[in-house]
Amino acid sequence: VMRNMKQVMLPKYDLLRSIFEEYALDEKGAFSMGLNGFSVFAMDACIPDNSSDFCRQGDLDTLFIVASKEFQETNHRLKKVNACSNPRSLVLFDFFDIVIRVALAKFTKSEPFLDPVKAVEKLVEENFYNNIIMTKPGAGINSDIFRRERLYKEEVDDLLLDWLPLLKALYNYYKGLSRNNR
């Protein structure tokens, strides 16, 4: 099942990452999704189902808590990631985890013979494409495309270098001001 799940998730990586980026902005920054962002995402994707025994908004909140719990593993790399993230929010790999958990809660518990891989495909097709990608134009866009095609160019670098002294002066001036002084 895990190999098949990887085969389903890998081609959807860019789509899922762009959806995560659309909703990921909590009090700690733009690289984690808090409960409010997750709830908005779930509502936009029409995931909660009040007639379900396993996929009501409260069930999704519980899945969020489980998925956002810090890893207790000894992996050195994961310790660094956890130190930088809010323990009550999802980082990208937590989001992939919760997508699978939501698919299982929404579809396999109500349709017990549905394969978990098919449940993930069904969630992405029915809920993500139909309710997010088709209604929120920015949600399906890979944010790196703009950077690669328009920003990471020699002309832009030359322009920024021309203005570098002024940009540094502005930065140094405003970095010293507190929010109360503005």
GROMACS .gro file of N, CA, C and O in nm, residues 70-176:
model
  428
   70GLU      N    1   0.428   1.713   1.726
   70GLU     CA    2   0.571   1.705   1.692
   70GLU      C    3   0.617   1.560   1.690
   70GLU      O    4   0.575   1.478   1.771
   71PHE      N    5   0.707   1.533   1.596
   71PHE     CA    6   0.765   1.399   1.587
   71PHE      C    7   0.855   1.376   1.708
   71PHE      O    8   0.932   1.463   1.747
   72GLN      N    9   0.846   1.259   1.764
   72GLN     CA   10   0.929   1.222   1.878
   72GLN      C   11   1.045   1.133   1.833
   72GLN      O   12   1.106   1.064   1.913
   73GLU      N   13   1.073   1.133   1.703
   73GLU     CA   14   1.177   1.046   1.649
   73GLU      C   15   1.315   1.099   1.681
   73GLU      O   16   1.333   1.215   1.717
   74THR      N   17   1.413   1.014   1.666
   74THR     CA   18   1.551   1.052   1.695
   74THR      C   19   1.623   1.104   1.571
   74THR      O   20   1.739   1.142   1.580
   75ASN      N   21   1.554   1.107   1.458
   75ASN     CA   22   1.615   1.155   1.335
   75ASN      C   23   1.664   1.299   1.353
   75ASN      O   24   1.586   1.388   1.386
   76HIS      N   25   1.792   1.323   1.333
   76HIS     CA   26   1.852   1.454   1.355
   76HIS      C   27   1.788   1.562   1.268
   76HIS      O   28   1.763   1.672   1.313
   77ARG      N   29   1.763   1.529   1.142
   77ARG     CA   30   1.704   1.626   1.051
   77ARG      C   31   1.565   1.667   1.097
   77ARG      O   32   1.528   1.784   1.093
   78LEU      N   33   1.483   1.572   1.141
   78LEU     CA   34   1.349   1.604   1.188
   78LEU      C   35   1.352   1.688   1.314
   78LEU      O   36   1.265   1.774   1.334
   79LYS      N   37   1.450   1.668   1.400
   79LYS     CA   38   1.461   1.751   1.519
   79LYS      C   39   1.481   1.898   1.481
   79LYS      O   40   1.424   1.986   1.542
   80LYS      N   41   1.563   1.922   1.379
   80LYS     CA   42   1.584   2.059   1.334
   80LYS      C   43   1.456   2.118   1.277
   80LYS      O   44   1.423   2.233   1.303
   81VAL      N   45   1.381   2.041   1.200
   81VAL     CA   46   1.255   2.089   1.144
   81VAL      C   47   1.158   2.122   1.255
   81VAL      O   48   1.094   2.227   1.256
   82ASN      N   49   1.145   2.033   1.353
   82ASN     CA   50   1.051   2.055   1.463
   82ASN      C   51   1.089   2.175   1.548
   82ASN      O   52   1.003   2.243   1.600
   83ALA      N   53   1.217   2.203   1.563
   83ALA     CA   54   1.260   2.317   1.641
   83ALA      C   55   1.217   2.448   1.575
   83ALA      O   56   1.197   2.548   1.642
   84CYS      N   57   1.203   2.447   1.444
   84CYS     CA   58   1.167   2.568   1.370
   84CYS      C   59   1.017   2.583   1.351
   84CYS      O   60   0.971   2.689   1.309
   85SER      N   61   0.940   2.480   1.376
   85SER     CA   62   0.798   2.487   1.345
   85SER      C   63   0.715   2.500   1.472
   85SER      O   64   0.757   2.463   1.581
   86ASN      N   65   0.598   2.555   1.456
   86ASN     CA   66   0.501   2.567   1.564
   86ASN      C   67   0.441   2.429   1.588
   86ASN      O   68   0.390   2.368   1.495
   87PRO      N   69   0.444   2.378   1.711
   87PRO     CA   70   0.392   2.242   1.734
   87PRO      C   71   0.242   2.230   1.712
   87PRO      O   72   0.191   2.120   1.703
   88ARG      N   73   0.172   2.341   1.702
   88ARG     CA   74   0.028   2.336   1.676
   88ARG      C   75  -0.005   2.377   1.533
   88ARG      O   76  -0.106   2.442   1.509
   89SER      N   77   0.083   2.344   1.442
   89SER     CA   78   0.060   2.375   1.303
   89SER      C   79   0.120   2.266   1.216
   89SER      O   80   0.199   2.184   1.262
   90LEU      N   81   0.080   2.266   1.090
   90LEU     CA   82   0.129   2.167   0.995
   90LEU      C   83   0.240   2.228   0.910
   90LEU      O   84   0.225   2.340   0.862
   91VAL      N   85   0.348   2.155   0.893
   91VAL     CA   86   0.444   2.190   0.790
   91VAL      C   87   0.410   2.102   0.670
   91VAL      O   88   0.319   2.019   0.677
   92LEU      N   89   0.481   2.119   0.561
   92LEU     CA   90   0.441   2.053   0.436
   92LEU      C   91   0.428   1.902   0.451
   92LEU      O   92   0.329   1.843   0.406
   93PHE      N   93   0.525   1.836   0.513
   93PHE     CA   94   0.515   1.690   0.521
   93PHE      C   95   0.401   1.647   0.612
   93PHE      O   96   0.342   1.542   0.593
   94ASP      N   97   0.364   1.731   0.712
   94ASP     CA   98   0.246   1.703   0.794
   94ASP      C   99   0.118   1.713   0.709
   94ASP      O  100   0.022   1.640   0.729
   95PHE      N  101   0.119   1.809   0.615
   95PHE     CA  102   0.003   1.828   0.528
   95PHE      C  103  -0.020   1.704   0.441
   95PHE      O  104  -0.133   1.662   0.424
   96PHE      N  105   0.088   1.647   0.389
   96PHE     CA  106   0.073   1.523   0.312
   96PHE      C  107   0.015   1.413   0.399
   96PHE      O  108  -0.071   1.337   0.355
   97ASP      N  109   0.060   1.405   0.521
   97ASP     CA  110   0.009   1.307   0.616
   97ASP      C  111  -0.141   1.326   0.638
   97ASP      O  112  -0.219   1.231   0.633
   98ILE      N  113  -0.182   1.451   0.660
   98ILE     CA  114  -0.324   1.474   0.689
   98ILE      C  115  -0.411   1.453   0.567
   98ILE      O  116  -0.527   1.414   0.579
   99VAL      N  117  -0.359   1.477   0.447
   99VAL     CA  118  -0.436   1.448   0.326
   99VAL      C  119  -0.472   1.299   0.322
   99VAL      O  120  -0.587   1.262   0.294
  100ILE      N  121  -0.376   1.216   0.353
  100ILE     CA  122  -0.403   1.071   0.355
  100ILE      C  123  -0.502   1.036   0.465
  100ILE      O  124  -0.598   0.962   0.443
  101ARG      N  125  -0.484   1.092   0.584
  101ARG     CA  126  -0.575   1.064   0.696
  101ARG      C  127  -0.717   1.109   0.665
  101ARG      O  128  -0.814   1.041   0.697
  102VAL      N  129  -0.730   1.227   0.602
  102VAL     CA  130  -0.863   1.278   0.567
  102VAL      C  131  -0.928   1.188   0.463
  102VAL      O  132  -1.048   1.157   0.472
  103ALA      N  133  -0.852   1.146   0.365
  103ALA     CA  134  -0.906   1.056   0.262
  103ALA      C  135  -0.958   0.928   0.324
  103ALA      O  136  -1.067   0.880   0.289
  104LEU      N  137  -0.882   0.873   0.417
  104LEU     CA  138  -0.926   0.750   0.483
  104LEU      C  139  -1.052   0.775   0.566
  104LEU      O  140  -1.145   0.695   0.564
  105ALA      N  141  -1.056   0.886   0.637
  105ALA     CA  142  -1.173   0.916   0.720
  105ALA      C  143  -1.296   0.944   0.634
  105ALA      O  144  -1.407   0.901   0.666
  106LYS      N  145  -1.276   1.015   0.526
  106LYS     CA  146  -1.390   1.056   0.443
  106LYS      C  147  -1.445   0.942   0.358
  106LYS      O  148  -1.566   0.930   0.342
  107PHE      N  149  -1.358   0.858   0.306
  107PHE     CA  150  -1.405   0.760   0.209
  107PHE      C  151  -1.396   0.615   0.253
  107PHE      O  152  -1.491   0.540   0.234
  108THR      N  153  -1.286   0.572   0.312
  108THR     CA  154  -1.274   0.428   0.339
  108THR      C  155  -1.359   0.383   0.456
  108THR      O  156  -1.397   0.266   0.462
  109LYS      N  157  -1.391   0.473   0.548
  109LYS     CA  158  -1.475   0.433   0.660
  109LYS      C  159  -1.621   0.424   0.618
  109LYS      O  160  -1.697   0.346   0.674
  110SER      N  161  -1.660   0.505   0.520
  110SER     CA  162  -1.798   0.498   0.470
  110SER      C  163  -1.811   0.396   0.356
  110SER      O  164  -1.919   0.345   0.331
  111GLU      N  165  -1.701   0.372   0.287
  111GLU     CA  166  -1.698   0.272   0.180
  111GLU      C  167  -1.585   0.174   0.213
  111GLU      O  168  -1.474   0.185   0.162
  112PRO      N  169  -1.611   0.076   0.300
  112PRO     CA  170  -1.504  -0.008   0.354
  112PRO      C  171  -1.423  -0.086   0.251
  112PRO      O  172  -1.311  -0.125   0.279
  113PHE      N  173  -1.476  -0.106   0.132
  113PHE     CA  174  -1.402  -0.184   0.033
  113PHE      C  175  -1.321  -0.095  -0.061
  113PHE      O  176  -1.257  -0.145  -0.153
  114LEU      N  177  -1.324   0.036  -0.037
  114LEU     CA  178  -1.246   0.128  -0.119
  114LEU      C  179  -1.100   0.122  -0.077
  114LEU      O  180  -1.067   0.135   0.041
  115ASP      N  181  -1.013   0.103  -0.174
  115ASP     CA  182  -0.869   0.097  -0.152
  115ASP      C  183  -0.821   0.233  -0.100
  115ASP      O  184  -0.864   0.337  -0.150
  116PRO      N  185  -0.730   0.237  -0.001
  116PRO     CA  186  -0.681   0.366   0.051
  116PRO      C  187  -0.619   0.455  -0.058
  116PRO      O  188  -0.634   0.576  -0.053
  117VAL      N  189  -0.551   0.395  -0.153
  117VAL     CA  190  -0.493   0.472  -0.263
  117VAL      C  191  -0.603   0.539  -0.345
  117VAL      O  192  -0.594   0.656  -0.381
  118LYS      N  193  -0.709   0.464  -0.372
  118LYS     CA  194  -0.823   0.520  -0.448
  118LYS      C  195  -0.891   0.630  -0.367
  118LYS      O  196  -0.942   0.726  -0.424
  119ALA      N  197  -0.891   0.616  -0.234
  119ALA     CA  198  -0.952   0.719  -0.149
  119ALA      C  199  -0.877   0.851  -0.162
  119ALA      O  200  -0.938   0.958  -0.171
  120VAL      N  201  -0.744   0.845  -0.166
  120VAL     CA  202  -0.664   0.967  -0.183
  120VAL      C  203  -0.691   1.027  -0.321
  120VAL      O  204  -0.711   1.148  -0.334
  121GLU      N  205  -0.692   0.945  -0.423
  121GLU     CA  206  -0.721   0.994  -0.559
  121GLU      C  207  -0.858   1.060  -0.563
  121GLU      O  208  -0.876   1.166  -0.622
  122LYS      N  209  -0.956   0.997  -0.499
  122LYS     CA  210  -1.092   1.050  -0.497
  122LYS      C  211  -1.098   1.185  -0.424
  122LYS      O  212  -1.164   1.278  -0.470
  123LEU      N  213  -1.028   1.196  -0.312
  123LEU     CA  214  -1.025   1.323  -0.237
  123LEU      C  215  -0.965   1.434  -0.322
  123LEU      O  216  -1.020   1.544  -0.330
  124VAL      N  217  -0.852   1.405  -0.387
  124VAL     CA  218  -0.787   1.507  -0.468
  124VAL      C  219  -0.875   1.547  -0.586
  124VAL      O  220  -0.895   1.666  -0.613
  125GLU      N  221  -0.932   1.449  -0.654
  125GLU     CA  222  -1.016   1.479  -0.771
  125GLU      C  223  -1.145   1.550  -0.733
  125GLU      O  224  -1.178   1.655  -0.788
  126GLU      N  225  -1.220   1.493  -0.640
  126GLU     CA  226  -1.353   1.545  -0.608
  126GLU      C  227  -1.348   1.672  -0.523
  126GLU      O  228  -1.427   1.762  -0.543
  127ASN      N  229  -1.258   1.675  -0.428
  127ASN     CA  230  -1.259   1.787  -0.335
  127ASN      C  231  -1.158   1.896  -0.369
  127ASN      O  232  -1.191   2.013  -0.364
  128PHE      N  233  -1.036   1.856  -0.404
  128PHE     CA  234  -0.934   1.958  -0.428
  128PHE      C  235  -0.952   2.023  -0.565
  128PHE      O  236  -0.955   2.144  -0.576
  129TYR      N  237  -0.962   1.941  -0.670
  129TYR     CA  238  -0.977   1.998  -0.804
  129TYR      C  239  -1.108   2.075  -0.818
  129TYR      O  240  -1.110   2.189  -0.859
  130ASN      N  241  -1.218   2.010  -0.783
  130ASN     CA  242  -1.349   2.071  -0.805
  130ASN      C  243  -1.376   2.192  -0.718
  130ASN      O  244  -1.443   2.286  -0.761
  131ASN      N  245  -1.328   2.193  -0.595
  131ASN     CA  246  -1.366   2.298  -0.502
  131ASN      C  247  -1.258   2.401  -0.474
  131ASN      O  248  -1.289   2.511  -0.430
  132ILE      N  249  -1.134   2.367  -0.497
  132ILE     CA  250  -1.027   2.465  -0.472
  132ILE      C  251  -0.965   2.512  -0.602
  132ILE      O  252  -0.965   2.631  -0.631
  133ILE      N  253  -0.914   2.422  -0.682
  133ILE     CA  254  -0.843   2.460  -0.803
  133ILE      C  255  -0.934   2.535  -0.899
  133ILE      O  256  -0.895   2.634  -0.960
  134MET      N  257  -1.058   2.491  -0.910
  134MET     CA  258  -1.151   2.556  -1.004
  134MET      C  259  -1.205   2.688  -0.951
  134MET      O  260  -1.253   2.769  -1.028
  135THR      N  261  -1.198   2.713  -0.821
  135THR     CA  262  -1.257   2.835  -0.765
  135THR      C  263  -1.155   2.935  -0.714
  135THR      O  264  -1.186   3.053  -0.700
  136LYS      N  265  -1.035   2.891  -0.682
  136LYS     CA  266  -0.930   2.980  -0.631
  136LYS      C  267  -0.814   2.979  -0.732
  136LYS      O  268  -0.734   2.887  -0.731
  137PRO      N  269  -0.805   3.079  -0.817
  137PRO     CA  270  -0.707   3.076  -0.925
  137PRO      C  271  -0.562   3.058  -0.879
  137PRO      O  272  -0.484   2.994  -0.946
  138GLY      N  273  -0.523   3.112  -0.766
  138GLY     CA  274  -0.385   3.102  -0.722
  138GLY      C  275  -0.348   2.970  -0.657
  138GLY      O  276  -0.231   2.940  -0.639
  139ALA      N  277  -0.448   2.890  -0.622
  139ALA     CA  278  -0.421   2.770  -0.543
  139ALA      C  279  -0.346   2.662  -0.622
  139ALA      O  280  -0.273   2.586  -0.562
  140GLY      N  281  -0.361   2.656  -0.750
  140GLY     CA  282  -0.295   2.551  -0.826
  140GLY      C  283  -0.169   2.594  -0.896
  140GLY      O  284  -0.113   2.520  -0.975
  141ILE      N  285  -0.121   2.713  -0.864
  141ILE     CA  286  -0.005   2.767  -0.933
  141ILE      C  287   0.121   2.736  -0.854
  141ILE      O  288   0.128   2.758  -0.735
  142ASN      N  289   0.222   2.689  -0.924
  142ASN     CA  290   0.351   2.662  -0.863
  142ASN      C  291   0.422   2.796  -0.845
  142ASN      O  292   0.454   2.864  -0.943
  143SER      N  293   0.445   2.835  -0.722
  143SER     CA  294   0.503   2.966  -0.694
  143SER      C  295   0.648   2.980  -0.743
  143SER      O  296   0.697   3.091  -0.759
  144ASP      N  297   0.714   2.872  -0.769
  144ASP     CA  298   0.852   2.879  -0.818
  144ASP      C  299   0.859   2.917  -0.965
  144ASP      O  300   0.963   2.963  -1.012
  145ILE      N  301   0.751   2.899  -1.039
  145ILE     CA  302   0.752   2.933  -1.181
  145ILE      C  303   0.782   3.081  -1.201
  145ILE      O  304   0.867   3.119  -1.282
  146PHE      N  305   0.715   3.169  -1.125
  146PHE     CA  306   0.741   3.313  -1.136
  146PHE      C  307   0.886   3.343  -1.105
  146PHE      O  308   0.952   3.418  -1.177
  147ARG      N  309   0.936   3.284  -0.997
  147ARG     CA  310   1.075   3.311  -0.959
  147ARG      C  311   1.173   3.268  -1.068
  147ARG      O  312   1.264   3.342  -1.102
  148ARG      N  313   1.153   3.147  -1.120
  148ARG     CA  314   1.246   3.097  -1.222
  148ARG      C  315   1.235   3.174  -1.352
  148ARG      O  316   1.336   3.205  -1.416
  149GLU      N  317   1.114   3.206  -1.395
  149GLU     CA  318   1.095   3.266  -1.526
  149GLU      C  319   1.110   3.418  -1.527
  149GLU      O  320   1.143   3.475  -1.630
  150ARG      N  321   1.082   3.484  -1.414
  150ARG     CA  322   1.083   3.630  -1.415
  150ARG      C  323   1.183   3.692  -1.318
  150ARG      O  324   1.239   3.798  -1.345
  151LEU      N  325   1.204   3.631  -1.203
  151LEU     CA  326   1.283   3.695  -1.099
  151LEU      C  327   1.430   3.655  -1.103
  151LEU      O  328   1.518   3.740  -1.088
  152TYR      N  329   1.459   3.530  -1.123
  152TYR     CA  330   1.598   3.484  -1.123
  152TYR      C  331   1.662   3.508  -1.260
  152TYR      O  332   1.701   3.416  -1.330
  153LYS      N  333   1.673   3.633  -1.297
  153LYS     CA  334   1.728   3.674  -1.426
  153LYS      C  335   1.840   3.774  -1.403
  153LYS      O  336   1.840   3.849  -1.306
  154GLU      N  337   1.934   3.776  -1.497
  154GLU     CA  338   2.047   3.867  -1.484
  154GLU      C  339   2.003   4.013  -1.483
  154GLU      O  340   2.057   4.094  -1.409
  155GLU      N  341   1.900   4.047  -1.561
  155GLU     CA  342   1.852   4.186  -1.565
  155GLU      C  343   1.800   4.230  -1.429
  155GLU      O  344   1.821   4.344  -1.387
  156VAL      N  345   1.730   4.141  -1.361
  156VAL     CA  346   1.677   4.173  -1.228
  156VAL      C  347   1.792   4.189  -1.130
  156VAL      O  348   1.794   4.282  -1.048
  157ASP      N  349   1.889   4.101  -1.138
  157ASP     CA  350   2.006   4.110  -1.051
  157ASP      C  351   2.079   4.242  -1.072
  157ASP      O  352   2.117   4.310  -0.975
  158ASP      N  353   2.098   4.280  -1.198
  158ASP     CA  354   2.166   4.407  -1.228
  158ASP      C  355   2.089   4.526  -1.171
  158ASP      O  356   2.148   4.618  -1.114
  159LEU      N  357   1.959   4.525  -1.186
  159LEU     CA  358   1.875   4.633  -1.134
  159LEU      C  359   1.885   4.641  -0.982
  159LEU      O  360   1.901   4.750  -0.925
  160LEU      N  361   1.877   4.528  -0.915
  160LEU     CA  362   1.887   4.527  -0.769
  160LEU      C  363   2.024   4.573  -0.723
  160LEU      O  364   2.036   4.645  -0.622
  161LEU      N  365   2.129   4.534  -0.795
  161LEU     CA  366   2.264   4.579  -0.759
  161LEU      C  367   2.277   4.731  -0.774
  161LEU      O  368   2.343   4.796  -0.693
  162ASP      N  369   2.214   4.789  -0.876
  162ASP     CA  370   2.217   4.934  -0.895
  162ASP      C  371   2.154   5.006  -0.776
  162ASP      O  372   2.198   5.114  -0.737
  163TRP      N  373   2.050   4.948  -0.719
  163TRP     CA  374   1.975   5.011  -0.610
  163TRP      C  375   2.016   4.958  -0.473
  163TRP      O  376   1.955   4.995  -0.371
  164LEU      N  377   2.116   4.873  -0.467
  164LEU     CA  378   2.154   4.807  -0.342
  164LEU      C  379   2.186   4.905  -0.228
  164LEU      O  380   2.137   4.884  -0.116
  165PRO      N  381   2.262   5.011  -0.250
  165PRO     CA  382   2.288   5.103  -0.137
  165PRO      C  383   2.160   5.163  -0.078
  165PRO      O  384   2.145   5.169   0.044
  166LEU      N  385   2.068   5.204  -0.163
  166LEU     CA  386   1.942   5.260  -0.114
  166LEU      C  387   1.858   5.153  -0.043
  166LEU      O  388   1.801   5.177   0.064
  167LEU      N  389   1.852   5.033  -0.100
  167LEU     CA  390   1.776   4.925  -0.039
  167LEU      C  391   1.831   4.889   0.099
  167LEU      O  392   1.756   4.867   0.194
  168LYS      N  393   1.964   4.885   0.111
  168LYS     CA  394   2.025   4.856   0.241
  168LYS      C  395   1.996   4.967   0.342
  168LYS      O  396   1.969   4.939   0.459
  169ALA      N  397   2.003   5.091   0.297
  169ALA     CA  398   1.974   5.203   0.387
  169ALA      C  399   1.829   5.197   0.436
  169ALA      O  400   1.803   5.218   0.556
  170LEU      N  401   1.736   5.170   0.346
  170LEU     CA  402   1.595   5.156   0.387
  170LEU      C  403   1.577   5.041   0.485
  170LEU      O  404   1.508   5.054   0.586
  171TYR      N  405   1.641   4.929   0.456
  171TYR     CA  406   1.631   4.813   0.545
  171TYR      C  407   1.685   4.848   0.684
  171TYR      O  408   1.620   4.822   0.785
  172ASN      N  409   1.804   4.907   0.688
  172ASN     CA  410   1.866   4.940   0.816
  172ASN      C  411   1.782   5.041   0.895
  172ASN      O  412   1.775   5.033   1.018
  173TYR      N  413   1.719   5.134   0.825
  173TYR     CA  414   1.634   5.231   0.893
  173TYR      C  415   1.511   5.163   0.954
  173TYR      O  416   1.480   5.180   1.071
  174TYR      N  417   1.441   5.083   0.874
  174TYR     CA  418   1.315   5.025   0.919
  174TYR      C  419   1.333   4.904   1.011
  174TYR      O  420   1.244   4.875   1.090
  175LYS      N  421   1.444   4.836   1.007
  175LYS     CA  422   1.462   4.721   1.095
  175LYS      C  423   1.475   4.764   1.240
  175LYS      O  424   1.442   4.689   1.330
  176GLY      N  425   1.518   4.887   1.262
  176GLY     CA  426   1.534   4.936   1.399
  176GLY      C  427   1.406   4.988   1.460
  176GLY      O  428   1.399   5.010   1.580
   0.00000   0.00000   0.00000
